[in-house]
mmCIF file of C-alpha atoms in Angstrom:
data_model
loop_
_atom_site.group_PDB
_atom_site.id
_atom_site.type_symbol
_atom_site.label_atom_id
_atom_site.label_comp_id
_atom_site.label_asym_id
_atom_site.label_seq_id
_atom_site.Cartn_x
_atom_site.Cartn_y
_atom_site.Cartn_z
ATOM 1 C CA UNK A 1 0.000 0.000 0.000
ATOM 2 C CA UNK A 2 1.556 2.942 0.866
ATOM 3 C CA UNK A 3 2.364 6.399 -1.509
ATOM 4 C CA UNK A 4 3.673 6.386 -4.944
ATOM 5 C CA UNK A 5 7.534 6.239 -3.549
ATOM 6 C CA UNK A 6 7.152 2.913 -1.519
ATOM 7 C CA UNK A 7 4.640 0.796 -3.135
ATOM 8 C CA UNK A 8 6.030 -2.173 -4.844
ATOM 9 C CA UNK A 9 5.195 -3.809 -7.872
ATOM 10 C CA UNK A 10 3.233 -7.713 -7.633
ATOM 11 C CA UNK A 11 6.435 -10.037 -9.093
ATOM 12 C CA UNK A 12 3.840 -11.339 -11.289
ATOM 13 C CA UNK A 13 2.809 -8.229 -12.999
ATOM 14 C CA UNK A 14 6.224 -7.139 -13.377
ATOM 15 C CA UNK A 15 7.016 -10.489 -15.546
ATOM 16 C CA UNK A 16 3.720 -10.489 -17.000
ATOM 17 C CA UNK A 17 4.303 -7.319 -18.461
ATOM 18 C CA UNK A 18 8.075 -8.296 -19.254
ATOM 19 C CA UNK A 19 7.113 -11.478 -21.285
ATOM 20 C CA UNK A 20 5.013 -8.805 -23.602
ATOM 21 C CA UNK A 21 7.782 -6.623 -23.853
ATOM 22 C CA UNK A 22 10.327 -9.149 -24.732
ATOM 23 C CA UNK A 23 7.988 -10.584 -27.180
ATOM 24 C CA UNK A 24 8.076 -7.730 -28.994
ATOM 25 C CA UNK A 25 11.685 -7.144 -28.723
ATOM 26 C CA UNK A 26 12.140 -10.408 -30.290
ATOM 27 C CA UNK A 27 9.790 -9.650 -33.414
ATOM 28 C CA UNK A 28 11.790 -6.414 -33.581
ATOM 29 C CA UNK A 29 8.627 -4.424 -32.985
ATOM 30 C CA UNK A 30 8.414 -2.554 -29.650
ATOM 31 C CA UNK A 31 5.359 -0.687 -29.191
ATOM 32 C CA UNK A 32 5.621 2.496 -26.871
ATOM 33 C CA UNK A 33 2.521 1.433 -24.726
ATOM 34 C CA UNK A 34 4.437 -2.197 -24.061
ATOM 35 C CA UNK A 35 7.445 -0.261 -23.390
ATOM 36 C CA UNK A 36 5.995 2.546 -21.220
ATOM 37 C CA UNK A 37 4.148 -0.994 -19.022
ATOM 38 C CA UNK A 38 7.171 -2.526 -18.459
ATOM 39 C CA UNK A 39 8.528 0.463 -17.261
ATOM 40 C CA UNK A 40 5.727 1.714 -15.486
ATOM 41 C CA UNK A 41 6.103 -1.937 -13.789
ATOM 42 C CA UNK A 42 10.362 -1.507 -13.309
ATOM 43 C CA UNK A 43 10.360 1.825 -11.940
ATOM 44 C CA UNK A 44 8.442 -0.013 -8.492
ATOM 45 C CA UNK A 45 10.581 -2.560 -7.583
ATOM 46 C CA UNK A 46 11.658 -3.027 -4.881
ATOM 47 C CA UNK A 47 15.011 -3.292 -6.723
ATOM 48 C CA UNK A 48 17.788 -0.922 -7.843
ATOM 49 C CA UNK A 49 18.527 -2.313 -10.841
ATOM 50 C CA UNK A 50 14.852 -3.176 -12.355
ATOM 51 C CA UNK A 51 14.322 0.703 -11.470
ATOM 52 C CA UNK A 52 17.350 1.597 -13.210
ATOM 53 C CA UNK A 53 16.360 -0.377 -16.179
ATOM 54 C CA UNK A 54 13.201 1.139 -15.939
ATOM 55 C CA UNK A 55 14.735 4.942 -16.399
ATOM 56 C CA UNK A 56 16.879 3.722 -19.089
ATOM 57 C CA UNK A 57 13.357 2.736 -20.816
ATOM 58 C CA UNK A 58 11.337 6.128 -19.775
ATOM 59 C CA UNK A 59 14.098 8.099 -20.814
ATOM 60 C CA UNK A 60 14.013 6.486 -24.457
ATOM 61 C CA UNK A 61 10.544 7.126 -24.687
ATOM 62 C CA UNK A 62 10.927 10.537 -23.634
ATOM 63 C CA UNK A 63 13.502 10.945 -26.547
ATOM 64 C CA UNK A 64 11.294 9.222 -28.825
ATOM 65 C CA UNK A 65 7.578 8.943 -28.387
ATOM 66 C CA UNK A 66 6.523 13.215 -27.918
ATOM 67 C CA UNK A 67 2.912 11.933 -27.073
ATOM 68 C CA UNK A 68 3.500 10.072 -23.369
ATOM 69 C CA UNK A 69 6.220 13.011 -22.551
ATOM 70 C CA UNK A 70 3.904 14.018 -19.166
ATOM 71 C CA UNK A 71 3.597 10.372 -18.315
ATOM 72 C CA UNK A 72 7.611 9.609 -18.964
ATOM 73 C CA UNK A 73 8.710 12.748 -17.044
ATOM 74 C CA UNK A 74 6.358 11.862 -14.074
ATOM 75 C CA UNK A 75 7.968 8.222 -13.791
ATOM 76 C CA UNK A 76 10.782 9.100 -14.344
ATOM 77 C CA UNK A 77 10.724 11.590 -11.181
ATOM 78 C CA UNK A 78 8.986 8.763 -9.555
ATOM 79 C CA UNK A 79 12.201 6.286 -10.531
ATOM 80 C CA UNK A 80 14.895 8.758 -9.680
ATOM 81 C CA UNK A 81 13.173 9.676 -6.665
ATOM 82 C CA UNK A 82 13.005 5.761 -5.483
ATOM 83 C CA UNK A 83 16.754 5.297 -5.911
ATOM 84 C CA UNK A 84 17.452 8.539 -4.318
ATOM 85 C CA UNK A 85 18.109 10.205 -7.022
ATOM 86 C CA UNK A 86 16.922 13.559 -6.066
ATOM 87 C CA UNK A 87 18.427 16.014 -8.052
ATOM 88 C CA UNK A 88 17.275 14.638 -10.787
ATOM 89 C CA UNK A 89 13.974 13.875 -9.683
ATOM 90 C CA UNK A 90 13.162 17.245 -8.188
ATOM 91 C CA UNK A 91 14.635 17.842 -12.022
ATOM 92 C CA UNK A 92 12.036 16.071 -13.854
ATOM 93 C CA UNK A 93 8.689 17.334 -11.359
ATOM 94 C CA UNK A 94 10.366 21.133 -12.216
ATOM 95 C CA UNK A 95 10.350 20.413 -15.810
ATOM 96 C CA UNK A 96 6.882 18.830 -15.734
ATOM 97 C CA UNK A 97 5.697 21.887 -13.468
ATOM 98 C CA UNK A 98 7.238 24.237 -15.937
ATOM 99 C CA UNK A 99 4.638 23.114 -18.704
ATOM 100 C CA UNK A 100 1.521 22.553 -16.187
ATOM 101 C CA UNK A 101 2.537 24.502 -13.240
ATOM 102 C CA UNK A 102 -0.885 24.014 -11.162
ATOM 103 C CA UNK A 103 -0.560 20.411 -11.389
ATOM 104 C CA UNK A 104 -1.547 18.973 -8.122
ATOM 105 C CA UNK A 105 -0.524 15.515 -9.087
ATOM 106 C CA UNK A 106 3.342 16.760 -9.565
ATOM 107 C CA UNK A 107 3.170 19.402 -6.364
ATOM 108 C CA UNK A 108 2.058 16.219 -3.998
ATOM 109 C CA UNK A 109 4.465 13.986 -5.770
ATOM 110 C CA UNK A 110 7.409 17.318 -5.128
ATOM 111 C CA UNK A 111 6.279 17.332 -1.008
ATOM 112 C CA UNK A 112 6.439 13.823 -1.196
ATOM 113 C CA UNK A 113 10.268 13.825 -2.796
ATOM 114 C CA UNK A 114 11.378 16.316 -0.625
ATOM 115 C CA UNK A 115 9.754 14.534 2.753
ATOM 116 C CA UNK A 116 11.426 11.435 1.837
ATOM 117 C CA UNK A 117 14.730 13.318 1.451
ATOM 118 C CA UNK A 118 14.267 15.003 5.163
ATOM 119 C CA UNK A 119 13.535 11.280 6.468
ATOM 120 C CA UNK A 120 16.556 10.129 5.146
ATOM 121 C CA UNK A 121 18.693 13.186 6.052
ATOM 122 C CA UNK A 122 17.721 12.727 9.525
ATOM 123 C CA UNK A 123 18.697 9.266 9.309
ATOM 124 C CA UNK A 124 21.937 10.262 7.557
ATOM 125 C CA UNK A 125 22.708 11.760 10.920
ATOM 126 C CA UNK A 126 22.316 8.872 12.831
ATOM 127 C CA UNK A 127 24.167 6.928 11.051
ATOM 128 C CA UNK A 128 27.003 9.444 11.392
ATOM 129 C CA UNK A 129 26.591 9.709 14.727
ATOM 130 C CA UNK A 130 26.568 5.597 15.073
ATOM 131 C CA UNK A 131 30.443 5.850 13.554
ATOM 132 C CA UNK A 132 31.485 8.579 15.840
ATOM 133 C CA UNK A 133 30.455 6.408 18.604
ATOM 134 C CA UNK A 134 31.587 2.877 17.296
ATOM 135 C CA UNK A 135 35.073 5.128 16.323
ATOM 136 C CA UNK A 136 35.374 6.340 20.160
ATOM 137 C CA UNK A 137 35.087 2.472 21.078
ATOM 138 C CA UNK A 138 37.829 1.552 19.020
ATOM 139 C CA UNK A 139 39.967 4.440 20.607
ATOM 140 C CA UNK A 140 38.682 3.024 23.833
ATOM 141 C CA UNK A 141 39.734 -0.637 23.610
ATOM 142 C CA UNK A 142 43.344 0.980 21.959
ATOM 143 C CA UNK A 143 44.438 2.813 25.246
ATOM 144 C CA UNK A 144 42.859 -0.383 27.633
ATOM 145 C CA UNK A 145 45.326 -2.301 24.856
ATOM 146 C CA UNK A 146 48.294 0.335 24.910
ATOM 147 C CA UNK A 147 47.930 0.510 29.249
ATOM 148 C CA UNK A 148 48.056 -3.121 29.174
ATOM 149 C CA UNK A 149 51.215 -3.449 27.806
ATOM 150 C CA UNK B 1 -0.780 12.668 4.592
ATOM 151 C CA UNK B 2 -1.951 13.947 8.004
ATOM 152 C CA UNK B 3 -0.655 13.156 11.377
ATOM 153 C CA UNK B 4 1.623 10.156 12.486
ATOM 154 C CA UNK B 5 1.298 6.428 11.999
ATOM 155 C CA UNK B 6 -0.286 5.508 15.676
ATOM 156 C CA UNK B 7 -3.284 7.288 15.881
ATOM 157 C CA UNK B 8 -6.038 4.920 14.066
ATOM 158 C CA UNK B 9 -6.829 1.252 14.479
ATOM 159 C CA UNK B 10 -7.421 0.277 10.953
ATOM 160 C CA UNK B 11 -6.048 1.012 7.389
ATOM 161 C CA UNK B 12 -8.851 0.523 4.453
ATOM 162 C CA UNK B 13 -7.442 0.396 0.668
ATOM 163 C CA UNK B 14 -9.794 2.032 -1.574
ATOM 164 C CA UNK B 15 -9.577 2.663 -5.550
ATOM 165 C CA UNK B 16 -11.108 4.602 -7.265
ATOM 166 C CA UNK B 17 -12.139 4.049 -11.173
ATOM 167 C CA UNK B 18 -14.468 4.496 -13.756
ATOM 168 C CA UNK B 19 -13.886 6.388 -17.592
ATOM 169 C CA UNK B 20 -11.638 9.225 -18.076
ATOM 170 C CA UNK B 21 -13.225 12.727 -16.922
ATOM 171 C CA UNK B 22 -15.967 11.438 -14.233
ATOM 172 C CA UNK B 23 -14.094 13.003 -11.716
ATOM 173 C CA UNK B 24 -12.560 10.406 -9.672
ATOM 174 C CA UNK B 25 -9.536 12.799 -9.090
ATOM 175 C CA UNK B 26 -11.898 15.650 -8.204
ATOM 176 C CA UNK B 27 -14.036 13.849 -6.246
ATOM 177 C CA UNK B 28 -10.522 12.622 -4.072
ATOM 178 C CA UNK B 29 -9.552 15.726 -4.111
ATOM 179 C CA UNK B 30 -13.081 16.975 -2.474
ATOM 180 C CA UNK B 31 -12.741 14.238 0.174
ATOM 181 C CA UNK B 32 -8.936 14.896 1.155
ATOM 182 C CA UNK B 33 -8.928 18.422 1.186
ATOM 183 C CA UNK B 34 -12.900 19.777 1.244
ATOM 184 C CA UNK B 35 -11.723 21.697 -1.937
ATOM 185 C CA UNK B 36 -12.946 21.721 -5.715
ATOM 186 C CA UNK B 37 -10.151 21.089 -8.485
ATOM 187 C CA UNK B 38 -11.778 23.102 -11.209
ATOM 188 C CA UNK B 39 -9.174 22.914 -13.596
ATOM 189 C CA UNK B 40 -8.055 19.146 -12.829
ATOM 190 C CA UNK B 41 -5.703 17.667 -15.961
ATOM 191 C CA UNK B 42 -5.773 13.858 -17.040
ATOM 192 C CA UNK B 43 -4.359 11.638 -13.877
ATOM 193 C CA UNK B 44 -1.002 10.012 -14.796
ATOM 194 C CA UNK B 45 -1.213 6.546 -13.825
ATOM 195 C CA UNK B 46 -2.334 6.590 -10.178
ATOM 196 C CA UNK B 47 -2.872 9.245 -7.514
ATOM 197 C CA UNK B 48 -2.757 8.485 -4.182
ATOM 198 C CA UNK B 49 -4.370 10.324 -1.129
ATOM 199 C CA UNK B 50 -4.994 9.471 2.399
ATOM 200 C CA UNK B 51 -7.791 10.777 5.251
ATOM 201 C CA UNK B 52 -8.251 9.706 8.988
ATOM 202 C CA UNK B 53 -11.850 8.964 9.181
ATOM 203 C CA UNK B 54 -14.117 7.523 12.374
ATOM 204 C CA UNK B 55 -16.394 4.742 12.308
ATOM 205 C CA UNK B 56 -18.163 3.441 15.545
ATOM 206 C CA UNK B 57 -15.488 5.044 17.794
ATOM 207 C CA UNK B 58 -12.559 3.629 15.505
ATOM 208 C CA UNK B 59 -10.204 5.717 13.951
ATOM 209 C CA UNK B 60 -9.762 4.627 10.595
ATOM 210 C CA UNK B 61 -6.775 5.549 7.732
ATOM 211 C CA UNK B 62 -7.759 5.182 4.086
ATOM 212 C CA UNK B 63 -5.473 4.789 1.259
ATOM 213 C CA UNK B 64 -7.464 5.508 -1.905
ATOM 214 C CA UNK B 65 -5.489 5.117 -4.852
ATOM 215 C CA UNK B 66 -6.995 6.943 -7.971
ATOM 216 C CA UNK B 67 -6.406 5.251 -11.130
ATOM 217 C CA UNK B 68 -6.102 6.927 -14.440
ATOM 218 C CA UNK B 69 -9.084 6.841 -16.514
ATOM 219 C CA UNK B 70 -7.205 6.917 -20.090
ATOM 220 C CA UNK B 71 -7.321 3.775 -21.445
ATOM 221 C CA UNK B 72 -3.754 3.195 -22.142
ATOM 222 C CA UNK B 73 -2.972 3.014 -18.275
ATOM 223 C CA UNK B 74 -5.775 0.344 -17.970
ATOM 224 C CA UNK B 75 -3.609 -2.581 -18.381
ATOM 225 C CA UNK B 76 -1.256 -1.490 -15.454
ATOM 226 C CA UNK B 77 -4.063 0.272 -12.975
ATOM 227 C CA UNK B 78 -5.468 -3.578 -13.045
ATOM 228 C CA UNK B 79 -2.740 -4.503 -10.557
ATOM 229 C CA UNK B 80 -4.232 -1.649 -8.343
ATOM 230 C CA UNK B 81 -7.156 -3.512 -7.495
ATOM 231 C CA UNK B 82 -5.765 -6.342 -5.596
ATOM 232 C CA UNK B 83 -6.411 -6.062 -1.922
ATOM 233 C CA UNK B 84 -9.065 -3.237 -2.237
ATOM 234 C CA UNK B 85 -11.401 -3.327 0.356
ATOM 235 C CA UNK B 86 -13.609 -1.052 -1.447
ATOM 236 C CA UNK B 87 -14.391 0.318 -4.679
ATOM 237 C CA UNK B 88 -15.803 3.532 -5.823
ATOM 238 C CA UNK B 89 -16.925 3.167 -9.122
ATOM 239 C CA UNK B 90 -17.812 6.592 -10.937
ATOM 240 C CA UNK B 91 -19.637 7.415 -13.910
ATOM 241 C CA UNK B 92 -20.833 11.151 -15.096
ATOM 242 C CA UNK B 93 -24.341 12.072 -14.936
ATOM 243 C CA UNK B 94 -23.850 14.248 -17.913
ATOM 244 C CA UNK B 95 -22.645 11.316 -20.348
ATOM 245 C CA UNK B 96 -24.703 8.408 -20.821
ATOM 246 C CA UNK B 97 -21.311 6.887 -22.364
ATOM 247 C CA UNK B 98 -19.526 6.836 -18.839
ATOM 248 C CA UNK B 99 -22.787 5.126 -17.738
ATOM 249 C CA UNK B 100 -23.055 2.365 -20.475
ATOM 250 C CA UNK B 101 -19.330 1.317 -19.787
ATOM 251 C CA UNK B 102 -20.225 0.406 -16.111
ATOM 252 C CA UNK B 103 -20.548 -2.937 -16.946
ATOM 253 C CA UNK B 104 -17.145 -3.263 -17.597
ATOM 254 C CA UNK B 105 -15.911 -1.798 -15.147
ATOM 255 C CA UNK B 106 -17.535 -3.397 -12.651
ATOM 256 C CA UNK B 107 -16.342 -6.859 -14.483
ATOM 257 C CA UNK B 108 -13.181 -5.778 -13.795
ATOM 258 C CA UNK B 109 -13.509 -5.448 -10.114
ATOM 259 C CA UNK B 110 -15.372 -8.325 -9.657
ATOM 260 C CA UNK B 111 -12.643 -10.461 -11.212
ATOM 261 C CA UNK B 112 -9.801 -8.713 -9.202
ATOM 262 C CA UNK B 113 -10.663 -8.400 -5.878
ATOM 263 C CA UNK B 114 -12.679 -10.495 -3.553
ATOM 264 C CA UNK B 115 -15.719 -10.846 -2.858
ATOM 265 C CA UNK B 116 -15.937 -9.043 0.200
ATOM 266 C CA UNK B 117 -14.828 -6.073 -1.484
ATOM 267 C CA UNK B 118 -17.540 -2.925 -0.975
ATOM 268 C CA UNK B 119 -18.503 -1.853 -4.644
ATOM 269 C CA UNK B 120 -20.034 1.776 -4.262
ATOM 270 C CA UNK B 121 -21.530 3.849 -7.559
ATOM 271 C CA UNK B 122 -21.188 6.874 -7.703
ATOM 272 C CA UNK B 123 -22.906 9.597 -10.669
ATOM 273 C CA UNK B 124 -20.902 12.556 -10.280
ATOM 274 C CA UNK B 125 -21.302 15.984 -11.592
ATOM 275 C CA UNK B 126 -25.196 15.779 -10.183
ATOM 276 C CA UNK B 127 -25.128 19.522 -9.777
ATOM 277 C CA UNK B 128 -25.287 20.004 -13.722
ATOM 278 C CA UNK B 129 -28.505 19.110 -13.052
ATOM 279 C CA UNK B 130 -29.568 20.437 -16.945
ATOM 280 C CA UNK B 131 -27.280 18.290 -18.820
ATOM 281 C CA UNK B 132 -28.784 14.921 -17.529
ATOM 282 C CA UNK B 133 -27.802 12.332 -19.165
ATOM 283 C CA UNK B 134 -28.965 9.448 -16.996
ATOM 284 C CA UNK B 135 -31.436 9.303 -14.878
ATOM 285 C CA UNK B 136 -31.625 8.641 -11.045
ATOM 286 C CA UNK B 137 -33.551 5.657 -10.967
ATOM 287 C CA UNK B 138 -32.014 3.864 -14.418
ATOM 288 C CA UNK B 139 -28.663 4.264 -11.982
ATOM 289 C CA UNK B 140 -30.309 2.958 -9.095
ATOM 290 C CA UNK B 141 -31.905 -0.183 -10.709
ATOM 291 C CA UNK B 142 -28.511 -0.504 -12.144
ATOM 292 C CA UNK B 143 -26.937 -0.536 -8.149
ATOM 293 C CA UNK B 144 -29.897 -2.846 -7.049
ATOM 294 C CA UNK B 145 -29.785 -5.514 -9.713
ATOM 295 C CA UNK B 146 -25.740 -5.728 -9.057
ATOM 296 C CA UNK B 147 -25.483 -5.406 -5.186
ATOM 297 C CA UNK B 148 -23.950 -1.550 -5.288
ATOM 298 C CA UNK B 149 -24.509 0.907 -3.013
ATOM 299 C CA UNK B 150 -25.490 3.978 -4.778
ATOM 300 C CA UNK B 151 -25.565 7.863 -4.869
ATOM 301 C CA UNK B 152 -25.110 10.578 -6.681
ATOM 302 C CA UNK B 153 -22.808 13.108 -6.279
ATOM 303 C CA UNK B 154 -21.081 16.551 -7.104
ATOM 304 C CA UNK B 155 -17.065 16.707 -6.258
ATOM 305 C CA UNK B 156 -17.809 20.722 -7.053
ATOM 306 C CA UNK B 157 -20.506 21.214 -4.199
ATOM 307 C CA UNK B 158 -19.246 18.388 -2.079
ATOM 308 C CA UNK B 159 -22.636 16.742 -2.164
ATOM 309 C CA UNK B 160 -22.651 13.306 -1.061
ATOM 310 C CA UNK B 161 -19.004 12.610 -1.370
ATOM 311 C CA UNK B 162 -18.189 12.465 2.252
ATOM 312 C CA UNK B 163 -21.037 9.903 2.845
ATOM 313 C CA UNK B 164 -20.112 8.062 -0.444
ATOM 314 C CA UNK B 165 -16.291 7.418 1.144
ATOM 315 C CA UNK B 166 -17.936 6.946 4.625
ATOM 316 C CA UNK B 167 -20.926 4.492 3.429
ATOM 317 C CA UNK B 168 -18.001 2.457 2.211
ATOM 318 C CA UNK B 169 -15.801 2.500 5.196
ATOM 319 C CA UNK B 170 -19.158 1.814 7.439
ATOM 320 C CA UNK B 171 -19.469 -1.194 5.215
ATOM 321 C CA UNK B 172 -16.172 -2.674 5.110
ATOM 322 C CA UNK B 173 -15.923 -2.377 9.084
ATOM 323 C CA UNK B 174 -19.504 -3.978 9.321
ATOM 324 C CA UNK B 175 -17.479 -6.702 7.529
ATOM 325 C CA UNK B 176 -14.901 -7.172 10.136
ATOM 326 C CA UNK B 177 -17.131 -7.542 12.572
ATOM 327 C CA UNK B 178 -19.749 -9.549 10.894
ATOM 328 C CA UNK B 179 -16.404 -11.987 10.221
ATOM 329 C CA UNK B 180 -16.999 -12.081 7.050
ATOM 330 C CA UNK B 181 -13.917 -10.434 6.086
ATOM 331 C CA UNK B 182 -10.883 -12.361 6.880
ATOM 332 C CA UNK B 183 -8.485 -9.580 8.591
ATOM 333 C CA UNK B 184 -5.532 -12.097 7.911
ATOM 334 C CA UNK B 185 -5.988 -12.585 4.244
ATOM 335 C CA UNK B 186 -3.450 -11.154 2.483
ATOM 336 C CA UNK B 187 -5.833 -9.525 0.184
ATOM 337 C CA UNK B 188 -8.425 -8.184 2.349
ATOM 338 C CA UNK B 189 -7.617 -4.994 1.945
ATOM 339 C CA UNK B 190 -7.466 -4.244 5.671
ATOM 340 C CA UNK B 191 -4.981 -4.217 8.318
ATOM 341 C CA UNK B 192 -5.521 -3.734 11.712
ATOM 342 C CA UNK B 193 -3.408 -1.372 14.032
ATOM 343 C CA UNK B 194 -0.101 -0.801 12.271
ATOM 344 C CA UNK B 195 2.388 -1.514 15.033
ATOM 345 C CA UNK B 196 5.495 -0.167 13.954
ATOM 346 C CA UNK B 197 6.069 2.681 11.557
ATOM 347 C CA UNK B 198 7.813 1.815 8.295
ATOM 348 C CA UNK B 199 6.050 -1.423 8.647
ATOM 349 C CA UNK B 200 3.157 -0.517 7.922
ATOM 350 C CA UNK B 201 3.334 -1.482 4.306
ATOM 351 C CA UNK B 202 1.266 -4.800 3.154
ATOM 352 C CA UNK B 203 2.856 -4.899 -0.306
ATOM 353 C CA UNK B 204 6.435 -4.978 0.996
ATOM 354 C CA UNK B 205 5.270 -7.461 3.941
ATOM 355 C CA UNK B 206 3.509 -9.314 1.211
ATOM 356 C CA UNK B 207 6.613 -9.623 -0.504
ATOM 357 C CA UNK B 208 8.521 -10.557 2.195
ATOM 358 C CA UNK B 209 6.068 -13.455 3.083
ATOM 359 C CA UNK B 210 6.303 -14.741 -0.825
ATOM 360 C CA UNK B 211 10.415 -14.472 -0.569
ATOM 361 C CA UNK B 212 10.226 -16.565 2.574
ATOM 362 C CA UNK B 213 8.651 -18.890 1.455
ATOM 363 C CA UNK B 214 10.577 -22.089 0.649
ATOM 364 C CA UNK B 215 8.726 -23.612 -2.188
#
């Protein structure tokens, strides 16, 4: 369940929407809509490299396909923003907002972005402050050593 | 997204669907933030929105995700409908076309969530009272002869759009306590009292479950 940023994608639909894909690939015949589903599908996994795949894709279509550019611009802010990408993804929902700036879709999807980022900076500080502490341990048990000998 | 994670005892997954331009976004919109989107664009995808709502004394959190009414996101906003615990199905008041394609629509939800799930219709736009395209009681029949609760409703007055996502919610919780809705199948669309933040997530606990599992 969840928000756009953490929901993941049913393993099932993600190779259903594959197989199609592939299919396609093989006849030498990709369709945008097949390629835009697969991506849609890649973009939320809960893996790195599916979601990177999945940008690789959007950003193809972006190049190439001028009537899905909304919909590739707001995954791919969506994909960026999953692997923490966040220049770029604030990059993408600026771009988009440039074109439709009232879009409400694109300013939740920006406060979402930019929430996630605070999380994680908070965390980011933890974690720092985890090392200090596990570093003044290691000092510790070096002078206990050191006295010892 | 309002408050923290603690403060209700159950989460509901909604979706919303029905053709492109009803006003599922709009009528969201109305219910999340008692405000009228009059200039609302084509929904990419999904939207998602939540409210804290009470029912019998429980606090209740509803994730309604919106789904795209273009037909070239249909194929994908299918795999939104697993686990719903309810359904808002919307058609337009205004264009007997969004009314005719019910059928399929509600096909669609019967075949991909379970049968538990709250199906509740919902004519929009019933302020535009002059542009009728479909009457009140063809809709109603309609509800009756499938099992749908039914109103109609205006996302720019705010008519009936709180009791449409409340009806629902009253429903689903009658459910629970009925026991006809199984709280521990995965796909109920329910979960009671999120214990932990950041676990609060069925898909990825879904997930985990099917990567545990050793077969």
């Amino acid at each position: 369940m969840a928000d756009v940023l953490s929901e993941i994608v049913l393993p099932e639909d993600l190779k259903k929407f594959e197989k199609i894909y592939h299919e396609q690939l093989y006849r030498n015949d990709v369709t945008p809509k097949a390629k835009f589903e697969y991506a849609w599908c890649l973009v939320r996994s809960k893996y790195p490299a599916d979601i990177q795949k999945g940008i690789v894709l959007l950003e193809d279509l972006y190049r190439n396909d001028v009537e899905g550019q909304r919909d590739y611009l707001y995954y791919l802010a969506i994909g960026n923003a999953r692997i923490k990408e966040y220049a770029k993804a604030l990059g993408y929902v600026r771009s988009f907002l440039s074109i439709e700036p009232g879009n409400v879709q694109l300013i939740s999807l920006k406060e979402n972005i930019t929430k996630k980022m605070q999380k994680e900076g908070q965390r980011g500080i933890f974690v720092a402050g985890g090392a200090l502490l596990a570093v003044g341990a290691l000092v510790g048990v070096g002078v206990a050593l050191a006295k010892n000998k | 997204m309002s408050a923290g994670p603690y403060n209700y005892s159950y989460i509901f997954k909604y979706i919303i669907i029905g053709d492109m331009g009803v006003g599922k976004s709009c009528l969201l919109h109305q219910f999340t933030e008692k405000k009228f989107m009059a200039d609302c664009p084509h929904t990419i995808g999904v939207e998602f929105g939540t409210r804290i709502i009470e029912v019998s004394g429980q606090k209740i959190k509803l994730q309604i995700w919106d789904t795209a009414g273009q037909e070239r996101f249909r194929a994908v906003t299918r795999s939104y409908y697993r686990g719903a615990a309810g359904a808002l199905m919307v058609y337009d008041i205004t264009r007997r076309s969004t009314y005719n394609h019910l059928s399929s629509w509600l096909t669609d939800t019967r075949n991909l969530t379970n049968p538990s799930t709250v199906i509740f219709l919902i004519g929009n736009k019933c302020d535009l009272e002059a542009q009728r395209d479909v009457t009140y009681e063809e809709a109603s029949k309609f509800a009756e002869e499938n099992g749908l609760l039914f109103v109609e409703a205006s996302a720019k007055t705010g008519d009936n759009v709180e009791e449409a996502f409340l009806e629902t919610a009253k429903k689903i919780y009658q459910s629970i306590q009925d026991g006809r809705l199984d709280l521990n199948a995965a796909e109920s669309g329910v979960q009671h009292k999120p214990s932990q933040p950041g676990r609060n997530n069925l898909s990825n606990d879904q997930q985990a479950n099917k990567d545990n599992c050793p077969c």
